CSV table of C-alpha atoms and ligand atoms in Angstrom, one decimal:
chain,number,residue,atom,x,y,z
A,1,UNK,CA,-28.0,33.0,76.1
A,2,UNK,CA,-26.4,30.4,78.4
A,3,UNK,CA,-22.6,30.4,78.7
A,4,UNK,CA,-22.4,27.6,81.2
A,5,UNK,CA,-21.1,24.3,80.0
A,6,UNK,CA,-23.7,21.5,80.2
A,7,UNK,CA,-23.4,19.0,83.1
A,8,UNK,CA,-22.1,16.4,80.6
A,9,UNK,CA,-19.4,18.7,79.4
A,10,UNK,CA,-18.4,19.6,82.9
A,11,UNK,CA,-18.2,15.9,83.8
A,12,UNK,CA,-16.0,15.1,80.8
A,13,UNK,CA,-13.8,18.1,81.6
A,14,UNK,CA,-13.5,16.9,85.3
A,15,UNK,CA,-12.9,13.3,84.3
A,16,UNK,CA,-10.1,14.0,81.8
A,17,UNK,CA,-8.5,16.6,84.2
A,18,UNK,CA,-8.5,14.1,87.1
A,19,UNK,CA,-7.2,11.2,85.0
A,20,UNK,CA,-4.4,13.3,83.5
A,21,UNK,CA,-3.4,14.8,86.9
A,22,UNK,CA,-3.2,11.3,88.5
A,23,UNK,CA,-2.0,9.1,85.7
A,24,UNK,CA,-0.2,11.3,83.2
A,25,UNK,CA,1.3,14.4,84.8
A,26,UNK,CA,3.9,12.3,86.7
A,27,UNK,CA,5.5,10.9,83.5
A,28,UNK,CA,5.4,14.0,81.3
A,29,UNK,CA,8.9,15.3,82.0
A,30,UNK,CA,10.6,12.0,81.6
A,31,UNK,CA,9.0,11.4,78.2
A,32,UNK,CA,9.8,15.0,77.1
A,33,UNK,CA,13.4,14.7,78.1
A,34,UNK,CA,13.8,11.3,76.4
A,35,UNK,CA,11.8,12.5,73.4
A,36,UNK,CA,9.8,9.3,73.9
A,37,UNK,CA,6.3,8.8,72.3
A,38,UNK,CA,3.8,7.9,75.0
A,39,UNK,CA,2.5,4.7,73.4
A,40,UNK,CA,1.0,3.3,76.6
A,41,UNK,CA,-0.8,6.5,77.5
A,42,UNK,CA,-2.2,6.9,74.0
A,43,UNK,CA,-3.5,3.3,74.3
A,44,UNK,CA,-5.1,4.1,77.6
A,45,UNK,CA,-6.8,7.2,76.1
A,46,UNK,CA,-8.1,4.9,73.5
A,47,UNK,CA,-9.6,2.5,76.0
A,48,UNK,CA,-11.2,5.6,77.8
A,49,UNK,CA,-12.9,6.4,74.5
A,50,UNK,CA,-11.0,9.7,74.1
A,51,UNK,CA,-9.5,9.0,70.7
A,52,UNK,CA,-12.9,9.3,69.0
A,53,UNK,CA,-14.8,11.9,71.1
A,54,UNK,CA,-16.7,13.7,68.3
A,55,UNK,CA,-17.2,10.6,66.2
A,56,UNK,CA,-20.6,8.8,66.0
A,57,UNK,CA,-21.0,5.7,68.2
A,58,UNK,CA,-21.9,3.6,65.2
A,59,UNK,CA,-18.5,4.4,63.8
A,60,UNK,CA,-16.7,3.4,67.0
A,61,UNK,CA,-16.5,6.9,68.6
A,62,UNK,CA,-17.9,8.3,71.8
A,63,UNK,CA,-20.7,10.2,69.9
A,64,UNK,CA,-20.1,13.5,71.7
A,65,UNK,CA,-20.0,16.9,70.1
A,66,UNK,CA,-17.3,19.2,68.9
A,67,UNK,CA,-17.5,21.3,72.1
A,68,UNK,CA,-16.7,18.1,74.1
A,69,UNK,CA,-13.8,17.4,71.8
A,70,UNK,CA,-12.5,21.0,72.2
A,71,UNK,CA,-12.7,20.7,76.0
A,72,UNK,CA,-10.9,17.4,75.9
A,73,UNK,CA,-8.0,18.7,73.7
A,74,UNK,CA,-7.8,21.8,75.9
A,75,UNK,CA,-7.6,19.6,79.1
A,76,UNK,CA,-5.1,17.2,77.6
A,77,UNK,CA,-2.9,20.0,76.3
A,78,UNK,CA,-3.1,21.7,79.7
A,79,UNK,CA,-1.4,18.7,81.1
A,80,UNK,CA,0.8,17.8,78.1
A,81,UNK,CA,1.2,19.6,74.8
A,82,UNK,CA,2.7,16.6,73.1
A,83,UNK,CA,-0.3,14.4,74.0
A,84,UNK,CA,-2.6,17.2,72.8
A,85,UNK,CA,-1.2,17.3,69.3
A,86,UNK,CA,-1.2,13.5,69.1
A,87,UNK,CA,-4.9,13.4,69.9
A,88,UNK,CA,-5.8,16.4,67.8
A,89,UNK,CA,-3.9,15.1,64.7
A,90,UNK,CA,-5.4,11.6,65.2
A,91,UNK,CA,-9.0,12.8,65.6
A,92,UNK,CA,-9.3,15.9,63.4
A,93,UNK,CA,-6.9,14.9,60.7
A,94,UNK,CA,-6.7,11.1,60.8
A,95,UNK,CA,-10.4,10.3,61.5
A,96,UNK,CA,-11.9,13.5,60.1
A,97,UNK,CA,-11.5,12.8,56.4
A,98,UNK,CA,-13.1,9.4,56.8
A,99,UNK,CA,-16.0,11.0,58.7
A,100,UNK,CA,-16.5,13.5,55.9
A,101,UNK,CA,-15.9,11.4,52.8
A,102,UNK,CA,-15.7,7.7,53.8
A,103,UNK,CA,-18.1,5.1,52.3
A,104,UNK,CA,-19.9,2.8,54.6
A,105,UNK,CA,-17.3,0.1,54.0
A,106,UNK,CA,-14.4,2.5,54.5
A,107,UNK,CA,-15.9,3.6,57.8
A,108,UNK,CA,-16.1,0.0,59.1
A,109,UNK,CA,-12.7,-1.0,57.9
A,110,UNK,CA,-10.7,2.2,58.7
A,111,UNK,CA,-12.6,4.7,60.8
A,112,UNK,CA,-14.0,2.3,63.4
A,113,UNK,CA,-10.5,1.0,64.6
A,114,UNK,CA,-9.2,4.6,64.8
A,115,UNK,CA,-12.3,6.1,66.5
A,116,UNK,CA,-12.3,3.2,69.1
A,117,UNK,CA,-8.7,3.8,69.8
A,118,UNK,CA,-7.2,0.6,68.5
A,119,UNK,CA,-5.3,2.3,65.6
A,120,UNK,CA,-3.7,5.7,65.6
A,121,UNK,CA,-4.2,7.9,62.6
A,122,UNK,CA,-2.2,10.6,60.8
A,123,UNK,CA,-2.7,13.0,57.9
A,124,UNK,CA,-0.2,13.8,55.2
A,125,UNK,CA,-0.8,17.0,53.4
A,126,UNK,CA,2.4,19.1,53.8
A,127,UNK,CA,5.3,18.5,51.5
A,128,UNK,CA,8.8,19.9,51.5
A,129,UNK,CA,7.7,22.4,48.7
A,130,UNK,CA,4.0,22.6,49.6
A,131,UNK,CA,3.3,24.0,53.1
A,132,UNK,CA,1.0,27.1,53.2
A,133,UNK,CA,0.5,26.5,49.5
A,134,UNK,CA,-0.9,23.0,49.9
A,135,UNK,CA,-2.2,23.1,46.3
A,136,UNK,CA,1.5,22.8,45.2
A,137,UNK,CA,1.4,19.1,46.1
A,138,UNK,CA,4.0,17.2,44.1
A,139,UNK,CA,3.2,13.7,45.4
A,140,UNK,CA,1.5,11.8,42.6
A,141,UNK,CA,-1.0,8.9,42.4
A,142,UNK,CA,-1.4,7.0,39.2
A,143,UNK,CA,-4.0,4.5,38.4
A,144,UNK,CA,-2.4,1.2,37.2
A,145,UNK,CA,-5.0,-0.1,34.7
A,146,UNK,CA,-3.5,-3.6,35.0
A,147,UNK,CA,-4.6,-4.3,38.5
A,148,UNK,CA,-6.7,-1.2,39.4
A,149,UNK,CA,-4.3,-0.1,42.1
A,150,UNK,CA,-3.2,3.5,42.8
A,151,UNK,CA,0.6,3.9,42.7
A,152,UNK,CA,1.8,6.7,44.9
A,153,UNK,CA,5.2,8.4,44.5
A,154,UNK,CA,6.6,11.3,46.4
A,155,UNK,CA,6.9,12.4,50.0
A,156,UNK,CA,5.3,14.3,52.8
A,157,UNK,CA,7.0,16.3,55.6
A,158,UNK,CA,6.2,17.3,59.1
A,159,UNK,CA,3.5,14.7,59.6
A,160,UNK,CA,2.3,14.2,63.2
A,161,UNK,CA,2.2,10.6,64.4
A,162,UNK,CA,4.6,9.6,61.6
A,163,UNK,CA,5.9,6.1,62.5
A,164,UNK,CA,3.3,5.7,65.2
A,165,UNK,CA,0.1,5.7,63.2
A,166,UNK,CA,-1.4,2.5,61.6
A,167,UNK,CA,-3.4,4.4,59.1
A,168,UNK,CA,-2.6,7.6,57.2
A,169,UNK,CA,-4.7,9.7,55.0
A,170,UNK,CA,-2.6,11.4,52.3
A,171,UNK,CA,-3.2,13.8,49.4
A,172,UNK,CA,-1.7,13.3,46.0
A,173,UNK,CA,-2.0,14.7,42.5
A,174,UNK,CA,-4.0,12.5,40.3
A,175,UNK,CA,-4.0,14.7,37.2
A,176,UNK,CA,-4.6,18.3,36.1
A,177,UNK,CA,-7.9,20.1,36.1
A,178,UNK,CA,-9.4,21.9,33.1
A,179,UNK,CA,-8.0,25.1,34.5
A,180,UNK,CA,-4.5,23.7,34.6
A,181,UNK,CA,-4.4,23.3,38.4
A,182,UNK,CA,-3.4,20.2,40.2
A,183,UNK,CA,-6.2,17.7,40.6
A,184,UNK,CA,-5.7,16.5,44.1
A,185,UNK,CA,-7.3,13.3,45.6
A,186,UNK,CA,-7.1,11.7,49.0
A,187,UNK,CA,-6.0,8.1,49.8
A,188,UNK,CA,-6.1,5.8,52.7
A,189,UNK,CA,-2.6,4.4,53.2
A,190,UNK,CA,-2.1,1.6,55.8
A,191,UNK,CA,1.3,1.7,57.5
A,192,UNK,CA,2.3,-1.7,56.1
A,193,UNK,CA,1.7,-0.7,52.4
A,194,UNK,CA,4.5,-1.9,50.2
A,195,UNK,CA,6.6,1.0,48.9
A,196,UNK,CA,5.6,3.2,51.8
A,197,UNK,CA,8.1,4.0,54.6
A,198,UNK,CA,8.8,6.6,57.2
A,199,UNK,CA,11.8,8.9,56.6
A,200,UNK,CA,13.5,11.2,59.0
A,201,UNK,CA,11.8,12.1,62.3
A,202,UNK,CA,12.2,15.8,63.2
A,203,UNK,CA,14.1,17.2,66.1
A,204,UNK,CA,11.8,20.0,67.2
A,205,UNK,CA,11.7,23.1,69.4
A,206,UNK,CA,8.9,21.6,71.5
A,207,UNK,CA,6.3,18.9,71.6
A,208,UNK,CA,9.3,16.5,72.2
A,209,UNK,CA,7.2,13.5,73.0
A,210,UNK,CA,5.2,13.7,69.8
A,211,UNK,CA,6.4,12.2,66.6
A,212,UNK,CA,6.7,14.5,63.5
A,213,UNK,CA,8.3,13.0,60.4
A,214,UNK,CA,8.4,12.2,56.7
A,215,UNK,CA,6.2,9.8,54.8
A,216,UNK,CA,7.9,8.4,51.8
A,217,UNK,CA,6.2,6.8,48.8
A,218,UNK,CA,8.2,4.8,46.3
A,219,UNK,CA,5.7,3.1,44.0
A,220,UNK,CA,3.4,2.6,47.0
A,221,UNK,CA,0.4,0.6,45.9
A,222,UNK,CA,-3.0,0.9,47.4
A,223,UNK,CA,-6.1,-0.8,46.0
A,224,UNK,CA,-8.7,1.3,44.1
A,225,UNK,CA,-11.1,1.2,47.1
A,226,UNK,CA,-8.5,3.2,49.1
A,227,UNK,CA,-9.4,6.3,47.2
A,228,UNK,CA,-11.2,8.5,49.8
A,229,UNK,CA,-14.0,10.6,48.4
A,230,UNK,CA,-14.3,11.3,44.7
A,231,UNK,CA,-11.2,11.7,42.5
A,232,UNK,CA,-10.2,15.3,42.4
A,233,UNK,CA,-12.1,16.2,45.6
A,234,UNK,CA,-9.0,16.0,47.8
A,235,UNK,CA,-8.4,19.8,47.8
A,236,UNK,CA,-11.9,20.7,48.8
A,237,UNK,CA,-11.8,18.0,51.5
A,238,UNK,CA,-8.7,19.2,53.1
A,239,UNK,CA,-10.0,22.8,53.3
A,240,UNK,CA,-13.0,21.3,55.2
A,241,UNK,CA,-10.7,19.2,57.4
A,242,UNK,CA,-8.6,22.2,58.3
A,243,UNK,CA,-11.6,24.2,59.2
A,244,UNK,CA,-12.4,21.6,61.9
A,245,UNK,CA,-8.8,21.0,62.8
A,246,UNK,CA,-8.4,24.7,63.6
A,247,UNK,CA,-10.8,24.4,66.4
A,248,UNK,CA,-8.7,21.6,68.0
A,249,UNK,CA,-5.4,23.6,67.5
A,250,UNK,CA,-7.2,26.6,69.1
A,251,UNK,CA,-8.1,24.3,72.0
A,252,UNK,CA,-4.6,23.0,72.3
A,253,UNK,CA,-3.3,26.6,72.4
A,254,UNK,CA,-5.9,27.4,75.1
A,255,UNK,CA,-4.8,24.4,77.2
A,256,UNK,CA,-1.1,25.5,77.1
A,257,UNK,CA,-2.0,29.1,77.9
A,258,UNK,CA,-4.1,28.0,80.9
A,259,UNK,CA,-1.3,25.7,82.1
A,260,UNK,CA,1.0,28.8,82.0
A,261,UNK,CA,-1.4,30.8,84.0
A,262,UNK,CA,-2.0,28.0,86.5
A,263,UNK,CA,1.8,27.9,87.1
A,264,UNK,CA,2.2,31.6,87.3
A,265,UNK,CA,-0.5,32.5,89.9
A,266,UNK,CA,0.9,30.4,92.8
A,267,UNK,CA,4.4,31.4,91.8
A,268,UNK,CA,3.6,35.1,92.0
A,269,UNK,CA,2.0,34.6,95.3
A,270,UNK,CA,4.8,32.7,96.9
A,271,UNK,CA,8.0,34.1,95.4
A,272,UNK,CA,9.2,37.0,97.5
A,273,UNK,CA,11.5,39.9,96.5
A,274,UNK,CA,12.1,43.1,98.4
A,275,UNK,CA,10.3,41.4,101.3
A,276,UNK,CA,7.0,40.9,99.6
A,277,UNK,CA,5.3,38.5,97.1
A,278,UNK,CA,6.2,39.5,93.5
A,279,UNK,CA,2.5,39.3,92.7
A,280,UNK,CA,2.0,42.4,94.9
A,281,UNK,CA,4.1,44.5,92.4
A,282,UNK,CA,1.8,46.0,89.9
A,283,UNK,CA,4.2,45.1,87.1
A,284,UNK,CA,3.7,41.4,87.8
A,285,UNK,CA,0.1,41.6,88.9
A,286,UNK,CA,-0.9,43.2,85.6
A,287,UNK,CA,0.9,40.5,83.6
A,288,UNK,CA,-1.3,38.0,85.4
A,289,UNK,CA,-4.4,40.1,84.8
A,290,UNK,CA,-3.6,40.3,81.1
A,291,UNK,CA,-2.9,36.6,80.8
A,292,UNK,CA,-6.2,35.7,82.4
A,293,UNK,CA,-8.2,38.1,80.3
A,294,UNK,CA,-6.7,37.0,77.0
A,295,UNK,CA,-7.3,33.3,77.9
A,296,UNK,CA,-11.0,34.0,78.6
A,297,UNK,CA,-11.3,35.8,75.3
A,298,UNK,CA,-9.6,32.9,73.5
A,299,UNK,CA,-11.8,30.4,75.2
A,300,UNK,CA,-14.9,32.2,74.1
A,301,UNK,CA,-13.8,32.1,70.5
A,302,UNK,CA,-12.8,28.5,70.5
A,303,UNK,CA,-15.9,27.3,72.3
A,304,UNK,CA,-18.1,29.5,70.0
A,305,UNK,CA,-16.5,28.0,66.8
A,306,UNK,CA,-17.1,24.5,68.3
A,307,UNK,CA,-20.7,25.4,69.1
A,308,UNK,CA,-21.4,26.8,65.6
A,309,UNK,CA,-20.1,23.5,64.1
A,310,UNK,CA,-22.4,21.6,66.5
A,311,UNK,CA,-25.3,23.7,65.4
A,312,UNK,CA,-24.6,22.7,61.8
A,313,UNK,CA,-23.9,26.4,61.1
A,314,UNK,CA,-21.1,27.9,59.0
A,315,UNK,CA,-18.1,27.8,61.2
A,316,UNK,CA,-15.1,28.4,58.9
A,317,UNK,CA,-14.6,32.0,59.7
A,318,UNK,CA,-15.1,31.5,63.4
A,319,UNK,CA,-12.6,28.6,63.4
A,320,UNK,CA,-10.0,30.6,61.7
A,321,UNK,CA,-10.5,33.6,64.1
A,322,UNK,CA,-10.4,31.2,67.1
A,323,UNK,CA,-7.2,29.5,65.9
A,324,UNK,CA,-5.5,32.8,65.1
A,325,UNK,CA,-6.4,34.5,68.3
A,326,UNK,CA,-5.9,31.5,70.6
A,327,UNK,CA,-2.5,30.6,69.2
A,328,UNK,CA,-1.2,34.1,69.4
A,329,UNK,CA,-2.6,34.4,73.0
A,330,UNK,CA,-0.9,31.2,73.8
A,331,UNK,CA,2.5,32.4,72.7
A,332,UNK,CA,2.0,35.7,74.6
A,333,UNK,CA,0.8,34.1,77.7
A,334,UNK,CA,3.4,31.3,77.9
A,335,UNK,CA,6.1,33.9,77.2
A,336,UNK,CA,4.7,36.1,80.0
A,337,UNK,CA,4.7,33.1,82.3
A,338,UNK,CA,8.5,32.8,81.9
A,339,UNK,CA,8.8,36.5,82.7
A,340,UNK,CA,6.8,36.0,85.9
A,341,UNK,CA,9.1,33.2,86.9
A,342,UNK,CA,12.2,35.2,86.1
A,343,UNK,CA,15.4,33.1,85.8
A,344,UNK,CA,13.5,30.1,87.2
A,345,UNK,CA,11.2,30.3,84.2
A,346,UNK,CA,14.1,30.1,81.8
A,347,UNK,CA,15.5,26.9,83.2
A,348,UNK,CA,13.9,23.5,83.0
A,349,UNK,CA,13.2,23.1,86.8
A,350,UNK,CA,9.8,24.7,86.1
A,351,UNK,CA,7.5,23.6,83.2
A,352,UNK,CA,6.8,27.1,81.8
A,353,UNK,CA,9.6,27.1,79.3
A,354,UNK,CA,8.1,23.9,77.8
A,355,UNK,CA,4.7,25.6,77.6
A,356,UNK,CA,6.3,28.4,75.5
A,357,UNK,CA,8.1,26.0,73.2
A,358,UNK,CA,5.0,23.9,72.7
A,359,UNK,CA,2.7,26.9,72.2
A,360,UNK,CA,4.8,28.2,69.2
A,361,UNK,CA,3.6,25.3,67.1
A,362,UNK,CA,0.0,26.4,67.4
A,363,UNK,CA,0.9,29.6,65.4
A,364,UNK,CA,2.3,27.3,62.6
A,365,UNK,CA,0.4,24.1,62.3
A,366,UNK,CA,-2.9,23.7,60.3
A,367,UNK,CA,-2.3,27.1,58.7
A,368,UNK,CA,0.1,29.8,60.0
A,369,UNK,CA,-1.2,33.0,61.6
A,370,UNK,CA,-0.6,34.7,58.2
A,371,UNK,CA,-2.7,32.1,56.5
A,372,UNK,CA,-5.4,32.4,59.1
A,373,UNK,CA,-5.5,36.2,58.4
A,374,UNK,CA,-5.8,35.4,54.6
A,375,UNK,CA,-8.7,33.1,55.3
A,376,UNK,CA,-10.4,35.6,57.5
A,377,UNK,CA,-9.8,38.5,55.2
A,378,UNK,CA,-10.9,36.6,52.1
A,379,UNK,CA,-14.2,35.6,53.8
A,380,UNK,CA,-14.9,39.2,54.9
A,381,UNK,CA,-13.8,41.0,51.8
A,382,UNK,CA,-14.9,38.4,49.3
A,383,UNK,CA,-11.8,39.2,47.3
A,384,UNK,CA,-8.7,37.1,46.5
A,385,UNK,CA,-6.4,38.6,49.1
A,386,UNK,CA,-2.8,37.4,48.6
B,1,LIG,C1,5.2,20.0,64.8
B,1,LIG,C2,4.5,20.1,63.4
B,1,LIG,C3,3.4,19.2,63.2
B,1,LIG,C4,2.8,19.2,61.9
B,1,LIG,N1,1.8,18.2,61.6
B,1,LIG,C5,1.4,18.2,60.4
B,1,LIG,C6,0.5,17.1,60.0
B,1,LIG,O1,0.1,16.2,60.8
B,1,LIG,N2,0.1,17.0,58.7
B,1,LIG,C7,0.4,17.9,57.8
B,1,LIG,O2,0.0,17.8,56.6
B,1,LIG,N3,1.3,19.0,58.1
B,1,LIG,C8,1.7,19.1,59.4
B,1,LIG,N4,2.6,20.1,59.7
B,1,LIG,C9,3.0,21.1,58.7
B,1,LIG,C10,2.4,22.5,58.9
B,1,LIG,O3,1.0,22.5,58.6
B,1,LIG,C11,3.2,23.5,58.0
B,1,LIG,O4,4.4,23.6,58.6
B,1,LIG,C12,2.5,24.8,57.9
B,1,LIG,O5,1.3,24.7,57.1
B,1,LIG,C13,3.4,25.8,57.2
B,1,LIG,O6,4.0,25.4,56.1
B,1,LIG,P1,5.6,25.5,55.9
B,1,LIG,O7,6.2,25.0,57.1
B,1,LIG,O8,6.0,24.9,54.6
B,1,LIG,O9,5.8,27.1,55.9
B,1,LIG,P2,5.7,28.1,54.6
B,1,LIG,O10,4.4,27.8,53.9
B,1,LIG,O11,6.9,28.0,53.8
B,1,LIG,O12,5.6,29.5,55.3
B,1,LIG,C14,6.8,30.2,55.7
B,1,LIG,C15,6.4,31.6,56.2
B,1,LIG,O13,5.8,32.3,55.0
B,1,LIG,C16,4.5,32.7,55.4
B,1,LIG,N5,3.6,32.6,54.2
B,1,LIG,C17,3.5,31.6,53.3
B,1,LIG,N6,2.6,31.9,52.4
B,1,LIG,C18,2.1,33.2,52.7
B,1,LIG,C19,1.1,34.1,52.1
B,1,LIG,N7,0.4,33.7,51.0
B,1,LIG,N8,0.9,35.3,52.7
B,1,LIG,C20,1.6,35.6,53.8
B,1,LIG,N9,2.5,34.8,54.4
B,1,LIG,C21,2.8,33.6,53.9
B,1,LIG,C22,4.0,31.7,56.5
B,1,LIG,O14,3.0,32.3,57.3
B,1,LIG,C23,5.3,31.6,57.3
B,1,LIG,O15,5.5,32.7,58.1
B,1,LIG,C24,3.2,20.2,61.0
B,1,LIG,C25,4.2,21.1,61.3
B,1,LIG,C26,4.9,21.0,62.5
B,1,LIG,C27,6.0,22.0,62.7
């Protein structure tokens, strides 16, 4: 058993870390305060090849593995949570469905521009009435026999990269199954599709520089060849997409938690009360010890899930466990970082309050903690736990 990262993984980690520290960290606060999407930085990540890390080179990606991707999302989120979710949503959710189900033509036309960083991707699954219960999708797609186009009506909510992406993958009901359930299919929707528009953009607790918004479909027409995968396979596809996406949300949680620890250690060493560094009080020192220990445990789970995926092994359970644990660790650790900083942690002079606001999302997106527990319990018990 070798728990060391390979030299290639270490090099990627170091390169991303150095790039972010030099080029990105100085502009984080101004973007967050202005709620400004970092278009220029996203473009630069694309030119560095970091918008298609786990995607095959022939499809425009960097051809690296899932572990490399997890390390990248961790490092990006350590510097900037908003940028972490932008990259994770683009890669896992925007590109992922095309990797899994795209035809050769669809990969050339849609995946290649995304994986090479020319076009940003987004994924529309959630709807106002269908969140954890994504099977409750109300958006419909109807085949118009006259011209063979799919006509999409309805709306999606809380979609990352809304208004910024050039290509969206969306799910819609295309009928009813024999069992009476919704037949769900997936579609490729370019941003300029007639009848498609962006609705309201959310004002959020955190991740202020990322865009989260509504996708609106009012008779939006896409050609027959924009059906992604087989008709009716959209539900199965998104379960698979979310399995992979959970690794990246776990990595994002990990990056935010690490950032909180990185900020807390020097603070505990330098801040003095009662004539000594606060880190010399056991109450503070033990918080630091717990933070570090939980982060290492979370990292082990996230990297293991990525490793299992790279081995071609079953990774669904490991990904749900990693996402559940890492996101809850991230919330605890970022909260503890504020405690270590006292009043200075509660105000915006220090970044730790941002880490806590950003970390909360990781307990919600791509399946809440409760949904992760359901996924894990169902796999272990082989019962329909509700
Ligand atoms: C910033 C942000 C970005 C997002 N990006 C995307 C995106 O790019 N694409 C996309 O499709 N979606 C996205 N989402 C949506 C996200 O995936 C959903 O918010 C999430 O799945 C939860 O759905 P909901 O908000 O409708 O909550 P609900 O499903 O209404 O859940 C509310 C509460 O009920 C609990 N609950 C629900 N069902 C059960 C159950 N069976 N057992 C126990 N507890 C249950 C939940 O855990 C939660 O605590 C994003 C959300 C946010 C906030």
